[in-house]
JSON list of C-alpha atoms in Angstrom, two decimals:
[
{"chain": "A", "resi": 852, "resn": "MET", "atom": "CA", "xyz": [0.00, 0.08, 0.16]},
{"chain": "A", "resi": 853, "resn": "PRO", "atom": "CA", "xyz": [1.35, 3.60, -0.58]},
{"chain": "A", "resi": 854, "resn": "ALA", "atom": "CA", "xyz": [2.30, 5.47, 2.34]},
{"chain": "A", "resi": 855, "resn": "THR", "atom": "CA", "xyz": [-0.07, 8.28, 3.52]},
{"chain": "A", "resi": 856, "resn": "ALA", "atom": "CA", "xyz": [1.18, 11.59, 4.31]},
{"chain": "A", "resi": 857, "resn": "SER", "atom": "CA", "xyz": [1.16, 12.53, 7.88]},
{"chain": "A", "resi": 858, "resn": "PRO", "atom": "CA", "xyz": [-0.97, 15.81, 8.98]},
{"chain": "A", "resi": 859, "resn": "THR", "atom": "CA", "xyz": [1.34, 18.67, 9.25]},
{"chain": "A", "resi": 860, "resn": "THR", "atom": "CA", "xyz": [0.92, 21.57, 11.78]},
{"chain": "A", "resi": 861, "resn": "SER", "atom": "CA", "xyz": [1.75, 25.02, 11.41]},
{"chain": "A", "resi": 862, "resn": "VAL", "atom": "CA", "xyz": [2.00, 27.92, 14.12]},
{"chain": "A", "resi": 863, "resn": "LEU", "atom": "CA", "xyz": [0.70, 31.41, 13.75]},
{"chain": "A", "resi": 864, "resn": "THR", "atom": "CA", "xyz": [0.84, 33.92, 16.85]},
{"chain": "A", "resi": 865, "resn": "ALA", "atom": "CA", "xyz": [-1.16, 37.12, 16.88]},
{"chain": "A", "resi": 866, "resn": "ARG", "atom": "CA", "xyz": [-2.67, 39.64, 19.41]},
{"chain": "A", "resi": 867, "resn": "GLY", "atom": "CA", "xyz": [-6.08, 39.87, 17.60]},
{"chain": "A", "resi": 868, "resn": "LEU", "atom": "CA", "xyz": [-8.26, 38.02, 15.06]},
{"chain": "A", "resi": 869, "resn": "LEU", "atom": "CA", "xyz": [-9.94, 39.58, 12.43]},
{"chain": "A", "resi": 870, "resn": "LEU", "atom": "CA", "xyz": [-12.65, 37.40, 11.04]},
{"chain": "A", "resi": 871, "resn": "ASP", "atom": "CA", "xyz": [-14.89, 37.56, 7.81]},
{"chain": "A", "resi": 872, "resn": "MET", "atom": "CA", "xyz": [-18.11, 36.13, 7.86]},
{"chain": "A", "resi": 873, "resn": "ASP", "atom": "CA", "xyz": [-19.52, 34.70, 4.71]},
{"chain": "A", "resi": 874, "resn": "GLY", "atom": "CA", "xyz": [-17.46, 31.53, 3.55]},
{"chain": "A", "resi": 875, "resn": "THR", "atom": "CA", "xyz": [-15.47, 31.98, 6.69]},
{"chain": "A", "resi": 876, "resn": "LEU", "atom": "CA", "xyz": [-17.57, 31.57, 9.55]},
{"chain": "A", "resi": 877, "resn": "VAL", "atom": "CA", "xyz": [-21.04, 30.99, 7.74]},
{"chain": "A", "resi": 878, "resn": "ASN", "atom": "CA", "xyz": [-21.84, 28.89, 5.05]},
{"chain": "A", "resi": 879, "resn": "SER", "atom": "CA", "xyz": [-24.17, 31.27, 3.09]},
{"chain": "A", "resi": 880, "resn": "ASP", "atom": "CA", "xyz": [-23.33, 29.99, -0.26]},
{"chain": "A", "resi": 881, "resn": "ALA", "atom": "CA", "xyz": [-27.08, 28.88, -1.17]},
{"chain": "A", "resi": 882, "resn": "SER", "atom": "CA", "xyz": [-28.85, 32.10, -0.29]},
{"chain": "A", "resi": 883, "resn": "VAL", "atom": "CA", "xyz": [-25.69, 34.13, -2.24]},
{"chain": "A", "resi": 884, "resn": "GLU", "atom": "CA", "xyz": [-26.28, 31.91, -5.42]},
{"chain": "A", "resi": 885, "resn": "ARG", "atom": "CA", "xyz": [-30.10, 32.38, -5.31]},
{"chain": "A", "resi": 886, "resn": "VAL", "atom": "CA", "xyz": [-29.95, 36.03, -4.95]},
{"chain": "A", "resi": 887, "resn": "TRP", "atom": "CA", "xyz": [-27.24, 37.09, -7.41]},
{"chain": "A", "resi": 888, "resn": "ARG", "atom": "CA", "xyz": [-28.19, 34.28, -10.04]},
{"chain": "A", "resi": 889, "resn": "GLY", "atom": "CA", "xyz": [-31.58, 35.99, -10.28]},
{"chain": "A", "resi": 890, "resn": "TRP", "atom": "CA", "xyz": [-30.00, 39.28, -10.58]},
{"chain": "A", "resi": 891, "resn": "ALA", "atom": "CA", "xyz": [-27.50, 37.98, -13.44]},
{"chain": "A", "resi": 892, "resn": "VAL", "atom": "CA", "xyz": [-30.35, 37.12, -15.26]},
{"chain": "A", "resi": 893, "resn": "ASP", "atom": "CA", "xyz": [-32.38, 40.29, -14.91]},
{"chain": "A", "resi": 894, "resn": "HIS", "atom": "CA", "xyz": [-29.40, 42.13, -16.20]},
{"chain": "A", "resi": 895, "resn": "ASP", "atom": "CA", "xyz": [-28.56, 39.62, -19.12]},
{"chain": "A", "resi": 896, "resn": "LEU", "atom": "CA", "xyz": [-25.09, 38.58, -17.58]},
{"chain": "A", "resi": 897, "resn": "ASP", "atom": "CA", "xyz": [-23.97, 35.13, -17.31]},
{"chain": "A", "resi": 898, "resn": "PRO", "atom": "CA", "xyz": [-24.42, 33.66, -13.91]},
{"chain": "A", "resi": 899, "resn": "ASP", "atom": "CA", "xyz": [-21.53, 31.83, -13.42]},
{"chain": "A", "resi": 900, "resn": "GLU", "atom": "CA", "xyz": [-19.30, 34.68, -14.48]},
{"chain": "A", "resi": 901, "resn": "VAL", "atom": "CA", "xyz": [-21.19, 37.05, -12.00]},
{"chain": "A", "resi": 902, "resn": "MET", "atom": "CA", "xyz": [-20.44, 34.17, -8.94]},
{"chain": "A", "resi": 903, "resn": "LYS", "atom": "CA", "xyz": [-16.86, 34.45, -9.65]},
{"chain": "A", "resi": 904, "resn": "VAL", "atom": "CA", "xyz": [-17.08, 38.06, -8.82]},
{"chain": "A", "resi": 905, "resn": "VAL", "atom": "CA", "xyz": [-19.57, 38.31, -6.12]},
{"chain": "A", "resi": 906, "resn": "HIS", "atom": "CA", "xyz": [-17.67, 36.73, -2.96]},
{"chain": "A", "resi": 907, "resn": "GLY", "atom": "CA", "xyz": [-16.24, 39.28, -0.65]},
{"chain": "A", "resi": 908, "resn": "ARG", "atom": "CA", "xyz": [-17.41, 42.48, -2.04]},
{"chain": "A", "resi": 909, "resn": "GLN", "atom": "CA", "xyz": [-20.42, 44.77, -1.05]},
{"chain": "A", "resi": 910, "resn": "GLY", "atom": "CA", "xyz": [-22.95, 44.49, -3.89]},
{"chain": "A", "resi": 911, "resn": "TYR", "atom": "CA", "xyz": [-22.58, 47.97, -5.46]},
{"chain": "A", "resi": 912, "resn": "ALA", "atom": "CA", "xyz": [-18.75, 47.11, -5.85]},
{"chain": "A", "resi": 913, "resn": "THR", "atom": "CA", "xyz": [-19.61, 43.75, -7.57]},
{"chain": "A", "resi": 914, "resn": "MET", "atom": "CA", "xyz": [-21.95, 45.59, -9.85]},
{"chain": "A", "resi": 915, "resn": "ALA", "atom": "CA", "xyz": [-19.45, 48.10, -10.77]},
{"chain": "A", "resi": 916, "resn": "VAL", "atom": "CA", "xyz": [-17.09, 45.24, -11.85]},
{"chain": "A", "resi": 917, "resn": "LEU", "atom": "CA", "xyz": [-19.77, 43.72, -13.91]},
{"chain": "A", "resi": 918, "resn": "LEU", "atom": "CA", "xyz": [-21.26, 46.70, -15.24]},
{"chain": "A", "resi": 919, "resn": "PRO", "atom": "CA", "xyz": [-18.79, 49.33, -15.35]},
{"chain": "A", "resi": 920, "resn": "GLU", "atom": "CA", "xyz": [-20.52, 51.96, -17.46]},
{"chain": "A", "resi": 921, "resn": "ARG", "atom": "CA", "xyz": [-23.62, 51.98, -14.99]},
{"chain": "A", "resi": 922, "resn": "PRO", "atom": "CA", "xyz": [-23.93, 54.88, -12.95]},
{"chain": "A", "resi": 923, "resn": "MET", "atom": "CA", "xyz": [-23.00, 54.33, -9.57]},
{"chain": "A", "resi": 924, "resn": "GLU", "atom": "CA", "xyz": [-26.23, 55.58, -8.02]},
{"chain": "A", "resi": 925, "resn": "LEU", "atom": "CA", "xyz": [-28.20, 52.90, -9.68]},
{"chain": "A", "resi": 926, "resn": "ASN", "atom": "CA", "xyz": [-25.53, 50.33, -8.15]},
{"chain": "A", "resi": 927, "resn": "TYR", "atom": "CA", "xyz": [-26.21, 51.64, -4.79]},
{"chain": "A", "resi": 928, "resn": "ALA", "atom": "CA", "xyz": [-30.09, 51.66, -5.20]},
{"chain": "A", "resi": 929, "resn": "ASP", "atom": "CA", "xyz": [-29.91, 47.92, -6.41]},
{"chain": "A", "resi": 930, "resn": "ASN", "atom": "CA", "xyz": [-27.69, 47.20, -3.52]},
{"chain": "A", "resi": 931, "resn": "ARG", "atom": "CA", "xyz": [-30.28, 48.22, -1.16]},
{"chain": "A", "resi": 932, "resn": "LEU", "atom": "CA", "xyz": [-32.80, 45.75, -2.80]},
{"chain": "A", "resi": 933, "resn": "MET", "atom": "CA", "xyz": [-30.08, 42.88, -2.83]},
{"chain": "A", "resi": 934, "resn": "LEU", "atom": "CA", "xyz": [-29.35, 43.55, 0.96]},
{"chain": "A", "resi": 935, "resn": "ALA", "atom": "CA", "xyz": [-33.09, 43.09, 1.81]},
{"chain": "A", "resi": 936, "resn": "ARG", "atom": "CA", "xyz": [-33.48, 39.86, -0.21]},
{"chain": "A", "resi": 937, "resn": "GLU", "atom": "CA", "xyz": [-30.33, 38.30, 1.17]},
{"chain": "A", "resi": 938, "resn": "THR", "atom": "CA", "xyz": [-31.23, 39.27, 4.68]},
{"chain": "A", "resi": 939, "resn": "ALA", "atom": "CA", "xyz": [-34.70, 37.69, 4.04]},
{"chain": "A", "resi": 940, "resn": "ASP", "atom": "CA", "xyz": [-33.24, 34.62, 2.50]},
{"chain": "A", "resi": 941, "resn": "THR", "atom": "CA", "xyz": [-31.47, 32.48, 5.25]},
{"chain": "A", "resi": 942, "resn": "ASP", "atom": "CA", "xyz": [-32.74, 29.05, 4.03]},
{"chain": "A", "resi": 943, "resn": "GLY", "atom": "CA", "xyz": [-29.58, 26.81, 3.89]},
{"chain": "A", "resi": 944, "resn": "VAL", "atom": "CA", "xyz": [-27.51, 29.30, 6.08]},
{"chain": "A", "resi": 945, "resn": "VAL", "atom": "CA", "xyz": [-25.18, 27.17, 8.32]},
{"chain": "A", "resi": 946, "resn": "PRO", "atom": "CA", "xyz": [-22.01, 27.41, 10.24]},
{"chain": "A", "resi": 947, "resn": "ILE", "atom": "CA", "xyz": [-18.61, 26.47, 8.63]},
{"chain": "A", "resi": 948, "resn": "PRO", "atom": "CA", "xyz": [-17.85, 23.07, 10.39]},
{"chain": "A", "resi": 949, "resn": "GLY", "atom": "CA", "xyz": [-15.70, 24.01, 13.33]},
{"chain": "A", "resi": 950, "resn": "ALA", "atom": "CA", "xyz": [-16.88, 27.48, 13.61]},
{"chain": "A", "resi": 951, "resn": "PRO", "atom": "CA", "xyz": [-18.94, 26.90, 16.84]},
{"chain": "A", "resi": 952, "resn": "ALA", "atom": "CA", "xyz": [-16.04, 25.47, 18.78]},
{"chain": "A", "resi": 953, "resn": "PHE", "atom": "CA", "xyz": [-14.03, 28.17, 17.25]},
{"chain": "A", "resi": 954, "resn": "MET", "atom": "CA", "xyz": [-16.08, 30.98, 18.43]},
{"chain": "A", "resi": 955, "resn": "ALA", "atom": "CA", "xyz": [-16.12, 29.63, 21.81]},
{"chain": "A", "resi": 956, "resn": "ALA", "atom": "CA", "xyz": [-12.49, 29.29, 22.01]},
{"chain": "A", "resi": 957, "resn": "ILE", "atom": "CA", "xyz": [-11.72, 32.81, 20.94]},
{"chain": "A", "resi": 958, "resn": "ALA", "atom": "CA", "xyz": [-14.62, 34.33, 23.13]},
{"chain": "A", "resi": 959, "resn": "ALA", "atom": "CA", "xyz": [-12.14, 35.96, 25.63]},
{"chain": "A", "resi": 960, "resn": "LEU", "atom": "CA", "xyz": [-9.60, 36.85, 23.23]},
{"chain": "A", "resi": 961, "resn": "PRO", "atom": "CA", "xyz": [-9.27, 39.93, 21.09]},
{"chain": "A", "resi": 962, "resn": "HIS", "atom": "CA", "xyz": [-11.11, 39.42, 18.04]},
{"chain": "A", "resi": 963, "resn": "ALA", "atom": "CA", "xyz": [-13.52, 41.39, 15.50]},
{"chain": "A", "resi": 964, "resn": "LEU", "atom": "CA", "xyz": [-16.06, 40.63, 12.57]},
{"chain": "A", "resi": 965, "resn": "VAL", "atom": "CA", "xyz": [-15.06, 42.41, 9.56]},
{"chain": "A", "resi": 966, "resn": "THR", "atom": "CA", "xyz": [-17.83, 41.77, 6.85]},
{"chain": "A", "resi": 967, "resn": "SER", "atom": "CA", "xyz": [-18.97, 43.23, 3.80]},
{"chain": "A", "resi": 968, "resn": "ALA", "atom": "CA", "xyz": [-22.51, 42.80, 4.94]},
{"chain": "A", "resi": 969, "resn": "ASP", "atom": "CA", "xyz": [-24.74, 45.15, 6.79]},
{"chain": "A", "resi": 970, "resn": "VAL", "atom": "CA", "xyz": [-25.89, 45.13, 10.29]},
{"chain": "A", "resi": 971, "resn": "PRO", "atom": "CA", "xyz": [-29.35, 43.44, 9.53]},
{"chain": "A", "resi": 972, "resn": "LEU", "atom": "CA", "xyz": [-27.72, 40.90, 7.10]},
{"chain": "A", "resi": 973, "resn": "ALA", "atom": "CA", "xyz": [-24.92, 40.23, 9.34]},
{"chain": "A", "resi": 974, "resn": "ASP", "atom": "CA", "xyz": [-27.40, 39.74, 12.51]},
{"chain": "A", "resi": 975, "resn": "ALA", "atom": "CA", "xyz": [-29.63, 37.49, 10.37]},
{"chain": "A", "resi": 976, "resn": "ARG", "atom": "CA", "xyz": [-26.85, 35.13, 8.97]},
{"chain": "A", "resi": 977, "resn": "MET", "atom": "CA", "xyz": [-24.88, 34.76, 12.40]},
{"chain": "A", "resi": 978, "resn": "ALA", "atom": "CA", "xyz": [-28.56, 34.07, 14.23]},
{"chain": "A", "resi": 979, "resn": "ALA", "atom": "CA", "xyz": [-29.16, 31.72, 11.27]},
{"chain": "A", "resi": 980, "resn": "ALA", "atom": "CA", "xyz": [-26.02, 29.83, 11.75]},
{"chain": "A", "resi": 981, "resn": "ASP", "atom": "CA", "xyz": [-26.49, 30.10, 15.81]},
{"chain": "A", "resi": 982, "resn": "LEU", "atom": "CA", "xyz": [-23.00, 31.74, 16.05]},
{"chain": "A", "resi": 983, "resn": "PRO", "atom": "CA", "xyz": [-22.33, 34.50, 18.89]},
{"chain": "A", "resi": 984, "resn": "MET", "atom": "CA", "xyz": [-22.00, 38.03, 17.41]},
{"chain": "A", "resi": 985, "resn": "PRO", "atom": "CA", "xyz": [-18.73, 39.69, 18.34]},
{"chain": "A", "resi": 986, "resn": "LYS", "atom": "CA", "xyz": [-18.70, 42.65, 20.24]},
{"chain": "A", "resi": 987, "resn": "ILE", "atom": "CA", "xyz": [-16.46, 44.49, 18.04]},
{"chain": "A", "resi": 988, "resn": "ARG", "atom": "CA", "xyz": [-17.82, 44.49, 14.28]},
{"chain": "A", "resi": 989, "resn": "VAL", "atom": "CA", "xyz": [-16.70, 46.40, 11.19]},
{"chain": "A", "resi": 990, "resn": "THR", "atom": "CA", "xyz": [-19.79, 46.28, 8.47]},
{"chain": "A", "resi": 991, "resn": "ALA", "atom": "CA", "xyz": [-20.94, 47.83, 5.42]},
{"chain": "A", "resi": 992, "resn": "GLU", "atom": "CA", "xyz": [-22.13, 50.84, 7.28]},
{"chain": "A", "resi": 993, "resn": "SER", "atom": "CA", "xyz": [-18.66, 51.29, 8.94]},
{"chain": "A", "resi": 994, "resn": "VAL", "atom": "CA", "xyz": [-16.66, 51.94, 5.53]},
{"chain": "A", "resi": 995, "resn": "THR", "atom": "CA", "xyz": [-16.37, 54.01, 2.77]},
{"chain": "A", "resi": 996, "resn": "ALA", "atom": "CA", "xyz": [-14.78, 51.43, 0.53]},
{"chain": "A", "resi": 997, "resn": "SER", "atom": "CA", "xyz": [-15.43, 47.70, 0.03]},
{"chain": "A", "resi": 998, "resn": "LYS", "atom": "CA", "xyz": [-13.27, 44.85, 0.15]},
{"chain": "A", "resi": 999, "resn": "PRO", "atom": "CA", "xyz": [-10.43, 44.42, -1.67]},
{"chain": "A", "resi": 1000, "resn": "HIS", "atom": "CA", "xyz": [-9.73, 47.75, -0.30]},
{"chain": "A", "resi": 1001, "resn": "PRO", "atom": "CA", "xyz": [-8.34, 47.44, 3.17]},
{"chain": "A", "resi": 1002, "resn": "GLU", "atom": "CA", "xyz": [-10.32, 49.96, 5.06]},
{"chain": "A", "resi": 1003, "resn": "GLY", "atom": "CA", "xyz": [-12.55, 47.36, 6.78]},
{"chain": "A", "resi": 1004, "resn": "PHE", "atom": "CA", "xyz": [-9.52, 45.59, 8.27]},
{"chain": "A", "resi": 1005, "resn": "LEU", "atom": "CA", "xyz": [-7.59, 48.60, 9.30]},
{"chain": "A", "resi": 1006, "resn": "LYS", "atom": "CA", "xyz": [-10.79, 49.74, 11.32]},
{"chain": "A", "resi": 1007, "resn": "GLY", "atom": "CA", "xyz": [-11.11, 46.30, 12.72]},
{"chain": "A", "resi": 1008, "resn": "ALA", "atom": "CA", "xyz": [-7.33, 46.57, 14.17]},
{"chain": "A", "resi": 1009, "resn": "GLU", "atom": "CA", "xyz": [-7.81, 50.15, 15.25]},
{"chain": "A", "resi": 1010, "resn": "ALA", "atom": "CA", "xyz": [-10.95, 49.09, 17.16]},
{"chain": "A", "resi": 1011, "resn": "LEU", "atom": "CA", "xyz": [-8.89, 46.21, 18.86]},
{"chain": "A", "resi": 1012, "resn": "SER", "atom": "CA", "xyz": [-5.99, 49.11, 19.81]},
{"chain": "A", "resi": 1013, "resn": "LEU", "atom": "CA", "xyz": [-3.57, 46.83, 17.63]},
{"chain": "A", "resi": 1014, "resn": "ALA", "atom": "CA", "xyz": [-1.11, 47.31, 14.89]},
{"chain": "A", "resi": 1015, "resn": "PRO", "atom": "CA", "xyz": [-2.28, 45.53, 11.49]},
{"chain": "A", "resi": 1016, "resn": "ALA", "atom": "CA", "xyz": [0.81, 43.45, 11.93]},
{"chain": "A", "resi": 1017, "resn": "ASP", "atom": "CA", "xyz": [-0.31, 41.97, 15.05]},
{"chain": "A", "resi": 1018, "resn": "CYS", "atom": "CA", "xyz": [-3.52, 40.66, 13.72]},
{"chain": "A", "resi": 1019, "resn": "VAL", "atom": "CA", "xyz": [-4.26, 37.78, 11.55]},
{"chain": "A", "resi": 1020, "resn": "ALA", "atom": "CA", "xyz": [-7.10, 37.82, 9.25]},
{"chain": "A", "resi": 1021, "resn": "PHE", "atom": "CA", "xyz": [-9.54, 34.81, 8.42]},
{"chain": "A", "resi": 1022, "resn": "GLU", "atom": "CA", "xyz": [-10.84, 34.98, 4.91]},
{"chain": "A", "resi": 1023, "resn": "ASP", "atom": "CA", "xyz": [-12.38, 32.83, 2.17]},
{"chain": "A", "resi": 1024, "resn": "SER", "atom": "CA", "xyz": [-12.38, 35.20, -0.78]},
{"chain": "A", "resi": 1025, "resn": "GLU", "atom": "CA", "xyz": [-10.02, 36.74, -3.39]},
{"chain": "A", "resi": 1026, "resn": "ALA", "atom": "CA", "xyz": [-11.47, 40.15, -2.63]},
{"chain": "A", "resi": 1027, "resn": "GLY", "atom": "CA", "xyz": [-11.16, 39.64, 1.31]},
{"chain": "A", "resi": 1028, "resn": "ILE", "atom": "CA", "xyz": [-7.50, 38.29, 1.09]},
{"chain": "A", "resi": 1029, "resn": "THR", "atom": "CA", "xyz": [-6.48, 41.16, -0.75]},
{"chain": "A", "resi": 1030, "resn": "ALA", "atom": "CA", "xyz": [-7.88, 43.50, 1.34]},
{"chain": "A", "resi": 1031, "resn": "ALA", "atom": "CA", "xyz": [-6.27, 41.73, 4.44]},
{"chain": "A", "resi": 1032, "resn": "ARG", "atom": "CA", "xyz": [-2.67, 41.60, 2.85]},
{"chain": "A", "resi": 1033, "resn": "ALA", "atom": "CA", "xyz": [-3.16, 45.39, 1.89]},
{"chain": "A", "resi": 1034, "resn": "ALA", "atom": "CA", "xyz": [-3.69, 46.15, 5.32]},
{"chain": "A", "resi": 1035, "resn": "GLY", "atom": "CA", "xyz": [-0.59, 44.54, 6.31]},
{"chain": "A", "resi": 1036, "resn": "MET", "atom": "CA", "xyz": [-1.91, 41.53, 7.92]},
{"chain": "A", "resi": 1037, "resn": "ARG", "atom": "CA", "xyz": [-0.84, 37.62, 7.70]},
{"chain": "A", "resi": 1038, "resn": "VAL", "atom": "CA", "xyz": [-4.03, 35.55, 6.63]},
{"chain": "A", "resi": 1039, "resn": "VAL", "atom": "CA", "xyz": [-5.50, 32.19, 7.32]},
{"chain": "A", "resi": 1040, "resn": "GLY", "atom": "CA", "xyz": [-7.49, 31.29, 4.23]},
{"chain": "A", "resi": 1041, "resn": "VAL", "atom": "CA", "xyz": [-10.56, 29.15, 4.66]},
{"chain": "A", "resi": 1042, "resn": "GLY", "atom": "CA", "xyz": [-12.17, 26.62, 2.03]},
{"chain": "A", "resi": 1043, "resn": "PRO", "atom": "CA", "xyz": [-11.57, 26.27, -1.68]},
{"chain": "A", "resi": 1044, "resn": "ARG", "atom": "CA", "xyz": [-11.89, 29.82, -2.97]},
{"chain": "A", "resi": 1045, "resn": "ALA", "atom": "CA", "xyz": [-8.95, 30.92, -0.61]},
{"chain": "A", "resi": 1046, "resn": "LYS", "atom": "CA", "xyz": [-6.49, 28.18, -1.55]},
{"chain": "A", "resi": 1047, "resn": "ALA", "atom": "CA", "xyz": [-5.74, 29.85, -4.86]},
{"chain": "A", "resi": 1048, "resn": "MET", "atom": "CA", "xyz": [-4.62, 33.03, -3.30]},
{"chain": "A", "resi": 1049, "resn": "SER", "atom": "CA", "xyz": [-1.65, 31.39, -1.43]},
{"chain": "A", "resi": 1050, "resn": "PRO", "atom": "CA", "xyz": [-2.63, 32.59, 2.22]},
{"chain": "A", "resi": 1051, "resn": "ASP", "atom": "CA", "xyz": [0.09, 32.32, 5.03]},
{"chain": "A", "resi": 1052, "resn": "ALA", "atom": "CA", "xyz": [-2.08, 29.28, 6.24]},
{"chain": "A", "resi": 1053, "resn": "HIS", "atom": "CA", "xyz": [-5.02, 27.48, 4.66]},
{"chain": "A", "resi": 1054, "resn": "VAL", "atom": "CA", "xyz": [-7.70, 25.27, 6.09]},
{"chain": "A", "resi": 1055, "resn": "GLU", "atom": "CA", "xyz": [-10.65, 23.71, 4.46]},
{"chain": "A", "resi": 1056, "resn": "ASP", "atom": "CA", "xyz": [-12.73, 24.65, 7.27]},
{"chain": "A", "resi": 1057, "resn": "LEU", "atom": "CA", "xyz": [-12.20, 25.47, 11.05]},
{"chain": "A", "resi": 1058, "resn": "THR", "atom": "CA", "xyz": [-11.97, 22.14, 12.29]},
{"chain": "A", "resi": 1059, "resn": "GLN", "atom": "CA", "xyz": [-8.32, 22.25, 11.40]},
{"chain": "A", "resi": 1060, "resn": "LEU", "atom": "CA", "xyz": [-7.61, 25.15, 13.73]},
{"chain": "A", "resi": 1061, "resn": "ARG", "atom": "CA", "xyz": [-6.84, 24.99, 17.52]},
{"chain": "A", "resi": 1062, "resn": "VAL", "atom": "CA", "xyz": [-6.35, 28.24, 19.48]},
{"chain": "A", "resi": 1063, "resn": "GLU", "atom": "CA", "xyz": [-4.45, 28.83, 22.67]},
{"chain": "A", "resi": 1064, "resn": "PRO", "atom": "CA", "xyz": [-3.99, 32.08, 24.45]},
{"chain": "A", "resi": 1065, "resn": "THR", "atom": "CA", "xyz": [-0.39, 32.63, 25.34]},
{"chain": "A", "resi": 1066, "resn": "ALA", "atom": "CA", "xyz": [1.19, 33.83, 28.89]},
{"chain": "A", "resi": 1067, "resn": "GLU", "atom": "CA", "xyz": [2.04, 37.11, 27.30]},
{"chain": "A", "resi": 1068, "resn": "GLY", "atom": "CA", "xyz": [-1.49, 37.96, 26.30]},
{"chain": "A", "resi": 1069, "resn": "GLY", "atom": "CA", "xyz": [-1.28, 36.73, 22.64]},
{"chain": "A", "resi": 1070, "resn": "ILE", "atom": "CA", "xyz": [-3.10, 34.14, 20.67]},
{"chain": "A", "resi": 1071, "resn": "ARG", "atom": "CA", "xyz": [-1.38, 30.80, 19.52]},
{"chain": "A", "resi": 1072, "resn": "LEU", "atom": "CA", "xyz": [-3.07, 29.45, 16.29]},
{"chain": "A", "resi": 1073, "resn": "TYR", "atom": "CA", "xyz": [-2.30, 25.71, 15.41]},
{"chain": "A", "resi": 1074, "resn": "VAL", "atom": "CA", "xyz": [-3.41, 24.97, 11.93]},
{"chain": "A", "resi": 1075, "resn": "THR", "atom": "CA", "xyz": [-3.26, 21.14, 10.71]},
{"chain": "A", "resi": 1076, "resn": "ALA", "atom": "CA", "xyz": [-3.15, 20.78, 7.12]}
]
């Protein structure tokens, strides 16, 4: 029989953790697919091509990429409608495997949510997945620029009173990983979309993570691949 490779464990240290939501803590792909594929058909776009762009960005930013000649005020208006639809559609929204244990493990450690969702959508999806909402959160209302701009992650680090280099970001999408790197952070990539971006560490889901506080007040992340 051929030998099987043994799991390898890498270690990252940080003082704070910045967590994306969709695709990282919450599997909302079913809802995203339903809402955005419908939007694509309404605008005579290829739904498969739309789905390559949508993850990680605020809706208006996705629309700007896909319809570059379209006035931004129409994107903003459409975005409000899309947010309402996504907030109402929580069928199939579930936690990423390992997310409940992970959130319990970091409950007393410095962490913040950094999401492209607005507050109602973030509340709806975290509740649907039965995950606790971090006390500190950076949502769509908190920023002037969507991921892949680093503003959200920089604001998250600031809210934790930490330097960006002292934070590790958890992300699943190209836009999110680009944003975290631009903010000067190391990245744990979660899921298949993240792997192609060669993050500092990659996991298929959060069951591959173990979290340990350090005596100096830091955080040690054990990542098993």
